[in-house]
Coordinates of N, CA and C in Angstrom, one line a residue:
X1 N -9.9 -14.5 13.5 CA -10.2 -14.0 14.9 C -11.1 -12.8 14.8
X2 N -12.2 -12.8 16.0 CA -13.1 -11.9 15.4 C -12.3 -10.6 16.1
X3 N -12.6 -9.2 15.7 CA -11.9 -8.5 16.6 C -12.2 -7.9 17.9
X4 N -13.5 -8.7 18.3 CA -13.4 -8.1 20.1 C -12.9 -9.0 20.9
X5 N -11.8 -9.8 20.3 CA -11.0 -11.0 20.8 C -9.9 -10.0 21.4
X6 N -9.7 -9.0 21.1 CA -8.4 -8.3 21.7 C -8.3 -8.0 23.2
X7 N -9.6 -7.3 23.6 CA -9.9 -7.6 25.1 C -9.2 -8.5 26.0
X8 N -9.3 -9.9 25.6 CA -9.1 -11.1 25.9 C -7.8 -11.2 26.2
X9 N -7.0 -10.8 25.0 CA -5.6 -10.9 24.9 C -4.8 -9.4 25.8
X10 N -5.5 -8.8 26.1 CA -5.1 -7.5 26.7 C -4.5 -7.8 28.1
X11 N -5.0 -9.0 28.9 CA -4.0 -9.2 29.9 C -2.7 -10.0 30.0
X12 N -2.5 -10.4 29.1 CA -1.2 -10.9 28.6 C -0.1 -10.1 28.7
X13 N -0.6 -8.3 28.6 CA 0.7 -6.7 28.1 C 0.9 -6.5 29.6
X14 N 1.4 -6.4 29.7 CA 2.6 -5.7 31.0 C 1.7 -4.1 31.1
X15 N 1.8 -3.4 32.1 CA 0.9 -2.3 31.6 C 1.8 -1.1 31.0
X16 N 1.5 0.3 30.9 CA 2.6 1.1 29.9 C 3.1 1.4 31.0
X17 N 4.9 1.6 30.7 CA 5.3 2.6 31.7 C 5.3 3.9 31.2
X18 N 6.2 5.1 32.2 CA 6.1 6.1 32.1 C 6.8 6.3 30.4
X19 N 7.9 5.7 29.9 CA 8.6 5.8 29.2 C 7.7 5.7 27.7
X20 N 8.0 6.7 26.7 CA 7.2 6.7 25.7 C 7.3 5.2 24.8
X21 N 6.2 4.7 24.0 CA 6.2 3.9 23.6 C 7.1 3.5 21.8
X22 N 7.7 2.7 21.6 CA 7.9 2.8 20.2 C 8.4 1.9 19.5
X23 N 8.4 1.3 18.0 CA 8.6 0.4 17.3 C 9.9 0.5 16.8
X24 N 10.8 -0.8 16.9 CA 11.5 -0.8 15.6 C 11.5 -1.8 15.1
X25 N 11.3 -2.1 13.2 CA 11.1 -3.0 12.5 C 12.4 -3.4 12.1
X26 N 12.7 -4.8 11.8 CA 14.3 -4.6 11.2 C 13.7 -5.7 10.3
X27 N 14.0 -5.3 8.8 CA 13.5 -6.2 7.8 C 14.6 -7.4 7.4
X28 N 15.5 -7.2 8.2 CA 17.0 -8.2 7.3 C 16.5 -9.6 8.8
X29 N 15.8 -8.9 10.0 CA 15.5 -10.1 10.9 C 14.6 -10.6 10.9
X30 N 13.8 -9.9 9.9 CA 12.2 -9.9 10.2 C 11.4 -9.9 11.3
X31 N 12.0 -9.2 12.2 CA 10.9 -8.8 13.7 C 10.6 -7.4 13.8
X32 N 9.6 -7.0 14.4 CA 8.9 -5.9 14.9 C 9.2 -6.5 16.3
X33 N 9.9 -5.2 17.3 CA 10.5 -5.0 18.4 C 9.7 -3.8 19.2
X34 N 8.7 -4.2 20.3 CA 8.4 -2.8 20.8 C 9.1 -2.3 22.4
X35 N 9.3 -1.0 22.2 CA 10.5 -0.4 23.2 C 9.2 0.2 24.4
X36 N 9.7 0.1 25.5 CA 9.0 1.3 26.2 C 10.5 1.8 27.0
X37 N 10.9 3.1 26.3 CA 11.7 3.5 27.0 C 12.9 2.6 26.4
X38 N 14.1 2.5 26.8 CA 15.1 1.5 26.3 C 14.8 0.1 26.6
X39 N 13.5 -0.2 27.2 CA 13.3 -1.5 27.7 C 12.7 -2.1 26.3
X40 N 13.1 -2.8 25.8 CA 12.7 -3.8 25.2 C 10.9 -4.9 25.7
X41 N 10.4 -4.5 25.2 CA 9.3 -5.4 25.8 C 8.5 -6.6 25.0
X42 N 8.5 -6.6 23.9 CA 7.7 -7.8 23.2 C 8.7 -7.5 21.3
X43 N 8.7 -8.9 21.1 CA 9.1 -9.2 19.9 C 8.3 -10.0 19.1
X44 N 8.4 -9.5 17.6 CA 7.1 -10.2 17.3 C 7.4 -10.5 15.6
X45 N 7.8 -11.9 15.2 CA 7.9 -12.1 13.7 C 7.3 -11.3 12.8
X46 N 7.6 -10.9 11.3 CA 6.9 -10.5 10.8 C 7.1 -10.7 9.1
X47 N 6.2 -10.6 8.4 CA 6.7 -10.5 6.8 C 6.5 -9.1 6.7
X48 N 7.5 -9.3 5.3 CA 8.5 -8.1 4.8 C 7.8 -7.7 2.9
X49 N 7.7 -6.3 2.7 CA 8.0 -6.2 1.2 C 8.3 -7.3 0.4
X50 N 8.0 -8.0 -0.7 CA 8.7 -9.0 -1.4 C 9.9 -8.7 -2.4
X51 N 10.2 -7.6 -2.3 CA 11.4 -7.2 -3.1 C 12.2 -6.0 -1.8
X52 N 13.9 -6.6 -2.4 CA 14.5 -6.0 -1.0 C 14.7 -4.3 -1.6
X53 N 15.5 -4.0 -0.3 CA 15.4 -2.5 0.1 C 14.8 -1.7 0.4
X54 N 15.1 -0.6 0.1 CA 14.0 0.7 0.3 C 13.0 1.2 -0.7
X55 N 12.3 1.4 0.0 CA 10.7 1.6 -1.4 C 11.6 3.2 -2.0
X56 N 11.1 2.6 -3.6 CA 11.9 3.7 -4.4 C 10.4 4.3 -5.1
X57 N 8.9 3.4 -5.3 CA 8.3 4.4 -6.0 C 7.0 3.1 -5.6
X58 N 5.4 3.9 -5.7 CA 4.4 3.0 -6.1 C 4.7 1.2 -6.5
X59 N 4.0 0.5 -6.5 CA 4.0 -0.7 -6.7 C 5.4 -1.8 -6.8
X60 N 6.6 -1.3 -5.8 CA 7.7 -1.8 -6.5 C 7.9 -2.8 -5.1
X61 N 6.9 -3.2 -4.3 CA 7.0 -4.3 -3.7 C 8.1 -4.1 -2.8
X62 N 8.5 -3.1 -2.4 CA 9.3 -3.1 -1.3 C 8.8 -2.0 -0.1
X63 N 9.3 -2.5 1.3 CA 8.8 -1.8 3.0 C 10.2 -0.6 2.6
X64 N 9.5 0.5 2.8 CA 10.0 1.7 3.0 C 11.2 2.1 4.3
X65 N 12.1 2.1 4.8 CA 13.1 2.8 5.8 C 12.9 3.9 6.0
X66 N 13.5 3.9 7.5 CA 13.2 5.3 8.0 C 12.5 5.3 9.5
X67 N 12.4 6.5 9.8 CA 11.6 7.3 10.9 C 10.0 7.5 10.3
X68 N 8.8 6.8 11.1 CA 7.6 7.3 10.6 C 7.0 7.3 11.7
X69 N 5.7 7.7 11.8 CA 4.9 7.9 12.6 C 3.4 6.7 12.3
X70 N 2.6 6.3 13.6 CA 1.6 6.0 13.7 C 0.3 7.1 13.7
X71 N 0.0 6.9 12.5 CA -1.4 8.2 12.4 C -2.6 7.7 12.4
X72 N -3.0 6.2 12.4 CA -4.5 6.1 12.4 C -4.2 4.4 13.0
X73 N -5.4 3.9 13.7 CA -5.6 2.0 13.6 C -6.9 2.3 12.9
X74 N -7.1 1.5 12.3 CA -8.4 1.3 11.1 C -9.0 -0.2 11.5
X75 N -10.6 -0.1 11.6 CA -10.6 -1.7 11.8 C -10.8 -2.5 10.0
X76 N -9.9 -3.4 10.2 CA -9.7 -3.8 8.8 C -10.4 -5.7 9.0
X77 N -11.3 -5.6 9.7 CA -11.9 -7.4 9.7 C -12.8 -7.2 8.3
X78 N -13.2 -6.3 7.8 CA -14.2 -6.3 6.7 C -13.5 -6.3 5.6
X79 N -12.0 -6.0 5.4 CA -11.7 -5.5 3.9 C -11.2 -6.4 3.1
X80 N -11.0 -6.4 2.1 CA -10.7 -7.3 1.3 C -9.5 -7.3 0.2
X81 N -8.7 -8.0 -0.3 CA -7.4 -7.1 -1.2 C -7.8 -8.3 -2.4
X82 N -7.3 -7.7 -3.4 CA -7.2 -8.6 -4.3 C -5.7 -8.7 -4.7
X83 N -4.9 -9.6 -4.4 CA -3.7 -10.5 -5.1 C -3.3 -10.6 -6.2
X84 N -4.1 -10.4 -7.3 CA -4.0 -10.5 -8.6 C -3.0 -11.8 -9.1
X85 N -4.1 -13.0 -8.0 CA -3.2 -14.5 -8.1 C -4.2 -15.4 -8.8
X86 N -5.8 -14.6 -9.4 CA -6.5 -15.6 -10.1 C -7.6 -15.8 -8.8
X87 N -7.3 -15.5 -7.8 CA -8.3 -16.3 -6.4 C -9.2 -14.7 -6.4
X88 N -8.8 -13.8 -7.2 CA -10.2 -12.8 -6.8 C -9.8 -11.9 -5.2
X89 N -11.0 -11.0 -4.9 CA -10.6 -10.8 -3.1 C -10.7 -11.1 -2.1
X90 N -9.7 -11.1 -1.6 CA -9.6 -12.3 -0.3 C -10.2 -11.3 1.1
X91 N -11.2 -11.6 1.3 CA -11.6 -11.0 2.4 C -10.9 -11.4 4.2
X92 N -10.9 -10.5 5.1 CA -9.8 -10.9 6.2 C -8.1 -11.0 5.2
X93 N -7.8 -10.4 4.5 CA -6.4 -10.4 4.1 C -5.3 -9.2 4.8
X94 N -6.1 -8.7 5.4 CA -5.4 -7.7 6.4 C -5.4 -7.7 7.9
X95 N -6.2 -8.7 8.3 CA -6.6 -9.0 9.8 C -7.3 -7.9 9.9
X96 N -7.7 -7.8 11.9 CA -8.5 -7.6 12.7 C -8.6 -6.0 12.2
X97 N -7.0 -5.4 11.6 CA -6.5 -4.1 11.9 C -5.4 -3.8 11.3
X98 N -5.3 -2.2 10.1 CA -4.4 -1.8 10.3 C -4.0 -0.2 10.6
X99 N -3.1 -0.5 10.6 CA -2.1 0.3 11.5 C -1.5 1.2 10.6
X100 N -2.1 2.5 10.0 CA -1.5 3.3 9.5 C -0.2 3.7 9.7
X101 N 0.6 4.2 8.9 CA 1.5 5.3 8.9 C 2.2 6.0 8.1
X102 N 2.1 7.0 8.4 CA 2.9 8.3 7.8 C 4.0 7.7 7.2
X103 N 4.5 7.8 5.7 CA 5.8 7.1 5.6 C 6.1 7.8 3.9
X104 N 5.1 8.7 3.8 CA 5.1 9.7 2.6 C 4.8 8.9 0.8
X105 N 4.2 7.2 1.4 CA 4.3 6.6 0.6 C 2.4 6.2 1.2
X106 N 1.8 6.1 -0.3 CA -0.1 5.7 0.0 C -0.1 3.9 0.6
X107 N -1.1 4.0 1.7 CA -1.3 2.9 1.9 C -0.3 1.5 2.7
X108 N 0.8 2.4 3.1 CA 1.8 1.3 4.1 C 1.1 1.6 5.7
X109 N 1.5 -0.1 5.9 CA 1.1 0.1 7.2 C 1.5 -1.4 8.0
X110 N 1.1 -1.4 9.1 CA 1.4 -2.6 9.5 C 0.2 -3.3 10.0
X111 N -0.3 -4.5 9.5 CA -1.4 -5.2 9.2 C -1.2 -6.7 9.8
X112 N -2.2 -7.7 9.9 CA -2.6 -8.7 10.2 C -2.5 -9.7 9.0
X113 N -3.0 -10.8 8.6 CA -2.9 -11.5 7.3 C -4.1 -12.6 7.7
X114 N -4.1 -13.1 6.2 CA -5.2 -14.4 6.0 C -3.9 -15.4 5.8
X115 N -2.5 -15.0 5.8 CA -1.5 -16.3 5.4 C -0.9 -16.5 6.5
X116 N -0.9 -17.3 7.7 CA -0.4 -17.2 8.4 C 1.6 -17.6 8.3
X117 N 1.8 -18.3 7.3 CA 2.5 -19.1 6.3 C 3.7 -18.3 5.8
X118 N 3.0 -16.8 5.5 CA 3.6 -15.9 5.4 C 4.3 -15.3 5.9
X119 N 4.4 -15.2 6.9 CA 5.1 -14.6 8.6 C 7.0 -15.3 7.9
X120 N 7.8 -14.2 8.3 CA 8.9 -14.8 8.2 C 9.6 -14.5 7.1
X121 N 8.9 -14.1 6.1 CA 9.4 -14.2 4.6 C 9.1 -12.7 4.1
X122 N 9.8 -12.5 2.7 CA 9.3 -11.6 1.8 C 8.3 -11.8 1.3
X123 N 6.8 -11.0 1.7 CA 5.8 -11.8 0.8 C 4.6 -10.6 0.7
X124 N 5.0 -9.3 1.1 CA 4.2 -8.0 1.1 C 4.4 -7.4 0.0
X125 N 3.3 -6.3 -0.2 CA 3.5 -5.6 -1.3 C 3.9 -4.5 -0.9
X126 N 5.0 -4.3 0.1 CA 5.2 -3.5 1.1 C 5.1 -2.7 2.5
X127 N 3.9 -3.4 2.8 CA 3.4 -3.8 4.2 C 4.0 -4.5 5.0
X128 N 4.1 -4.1 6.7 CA 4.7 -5.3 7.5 C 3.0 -5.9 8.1
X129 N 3.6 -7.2 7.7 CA 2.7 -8.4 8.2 C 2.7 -8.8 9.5
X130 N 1.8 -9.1 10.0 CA 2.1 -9.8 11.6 C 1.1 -11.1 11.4
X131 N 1.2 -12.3 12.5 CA 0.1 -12.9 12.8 C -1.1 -12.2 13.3
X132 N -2.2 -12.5 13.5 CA -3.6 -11.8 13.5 C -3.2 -11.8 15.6
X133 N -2.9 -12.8 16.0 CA -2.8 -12.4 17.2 C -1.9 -11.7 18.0
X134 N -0.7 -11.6 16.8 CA 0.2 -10.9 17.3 C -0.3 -9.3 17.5
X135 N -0.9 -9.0 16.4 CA -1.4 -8.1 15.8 C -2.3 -7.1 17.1
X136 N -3.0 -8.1 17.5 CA -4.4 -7.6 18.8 C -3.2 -7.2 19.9
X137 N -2.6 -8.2 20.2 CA -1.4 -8.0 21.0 C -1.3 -6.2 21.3
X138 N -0.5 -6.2 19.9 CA 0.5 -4.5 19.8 C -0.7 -3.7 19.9
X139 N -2.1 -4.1 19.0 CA -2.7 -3.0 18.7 C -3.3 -2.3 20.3
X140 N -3.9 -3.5 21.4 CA -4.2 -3.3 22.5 C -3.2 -1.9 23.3
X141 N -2.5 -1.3 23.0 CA -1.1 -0.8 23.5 C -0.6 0.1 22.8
X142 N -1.4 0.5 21.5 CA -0.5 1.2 20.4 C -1.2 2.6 20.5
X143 N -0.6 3.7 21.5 CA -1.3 5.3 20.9 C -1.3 5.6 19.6
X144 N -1.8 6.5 18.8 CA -1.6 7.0 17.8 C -0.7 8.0 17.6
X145 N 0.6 8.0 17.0 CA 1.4 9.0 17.3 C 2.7 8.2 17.4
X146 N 2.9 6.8 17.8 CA 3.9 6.1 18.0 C 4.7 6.1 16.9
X147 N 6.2 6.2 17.6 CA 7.2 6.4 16.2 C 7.5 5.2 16.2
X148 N 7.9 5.3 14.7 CA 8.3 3.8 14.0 C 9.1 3.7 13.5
X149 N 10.3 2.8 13.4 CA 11.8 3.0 12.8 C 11.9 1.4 11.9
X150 N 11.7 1.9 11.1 CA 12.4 0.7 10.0 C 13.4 0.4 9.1
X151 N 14.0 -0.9 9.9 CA 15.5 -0.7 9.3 C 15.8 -1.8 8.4
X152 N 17.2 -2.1 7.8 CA 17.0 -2.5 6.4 C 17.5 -4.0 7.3

């Protein structure tokens, strides 16, 4: 999806209410839940860390718990990751966009994917995954600043 496709999908959002905006992830359901205020407003599959619990240190494949913050959206349609599955870097492996956050750990965030396949499962290296559309969806809507709660 290219990313000035989000426009598009922007009338689809309810508009903001007065009530501050915010996430909770719950990794044991695998959805990303956004609140405005106690209202529940959109739910949205997602993959999870590939190893369970709480991130204990660098590279140990698990989504971090807790209270974090949204500190940056990055456009991520150019970047590339390498898997270390033999296929080299897979360019679009993060989608349109991601979605920094503060979580005292480098490089988590919540991102887009090239697997759509993935969605549902443990299959991050500690990143929450979304569909690419889902993705334009939240990001259309996301201040910087938004708290984020991820639960086990």
């Amino acid at each position: 999806m290219a990313v000035a496709d989000g426009a598009d999908l922007a009338a689809d959002i309810p508009a903001f209410a007065a009530e501050p905006l915010r996430i909770v992830i719950t990794k044991s359901a695998f959805t990303l839940e956004v609140f405005e205020g106690a209202k529940r407003v959109a739910t949205y599959p997602v993959a999870i860390g590939k190893n369970p619990g709480d991130k204990k240190g660098p590279g140990d494949l698990r989504t971090p718990e807790g209270k974090f913050t949204v500190v940056s959206i990055e456009n991520a349609a150019a970047w590339t990751h390498d898997f270390r599955d033999g296929k080299g870097p897979v360019k679009g492996a993060y989608g349109p966009w991601f979605v920094r956050l503060e979580t005292g750990w480098k490089g988590i965030g919540i991102h887009g994917t090239h697997d759509p396949a993935s969605i549902g499962k443990a299959a991050t290296e500690g990143c929450i995954r979304l569909e690419n559309t889902d993705l334009v969806r939240l990001v259309t809507r996301l201040p910087i600043g938004t708290r984020v709660k991820i639960r086990p």
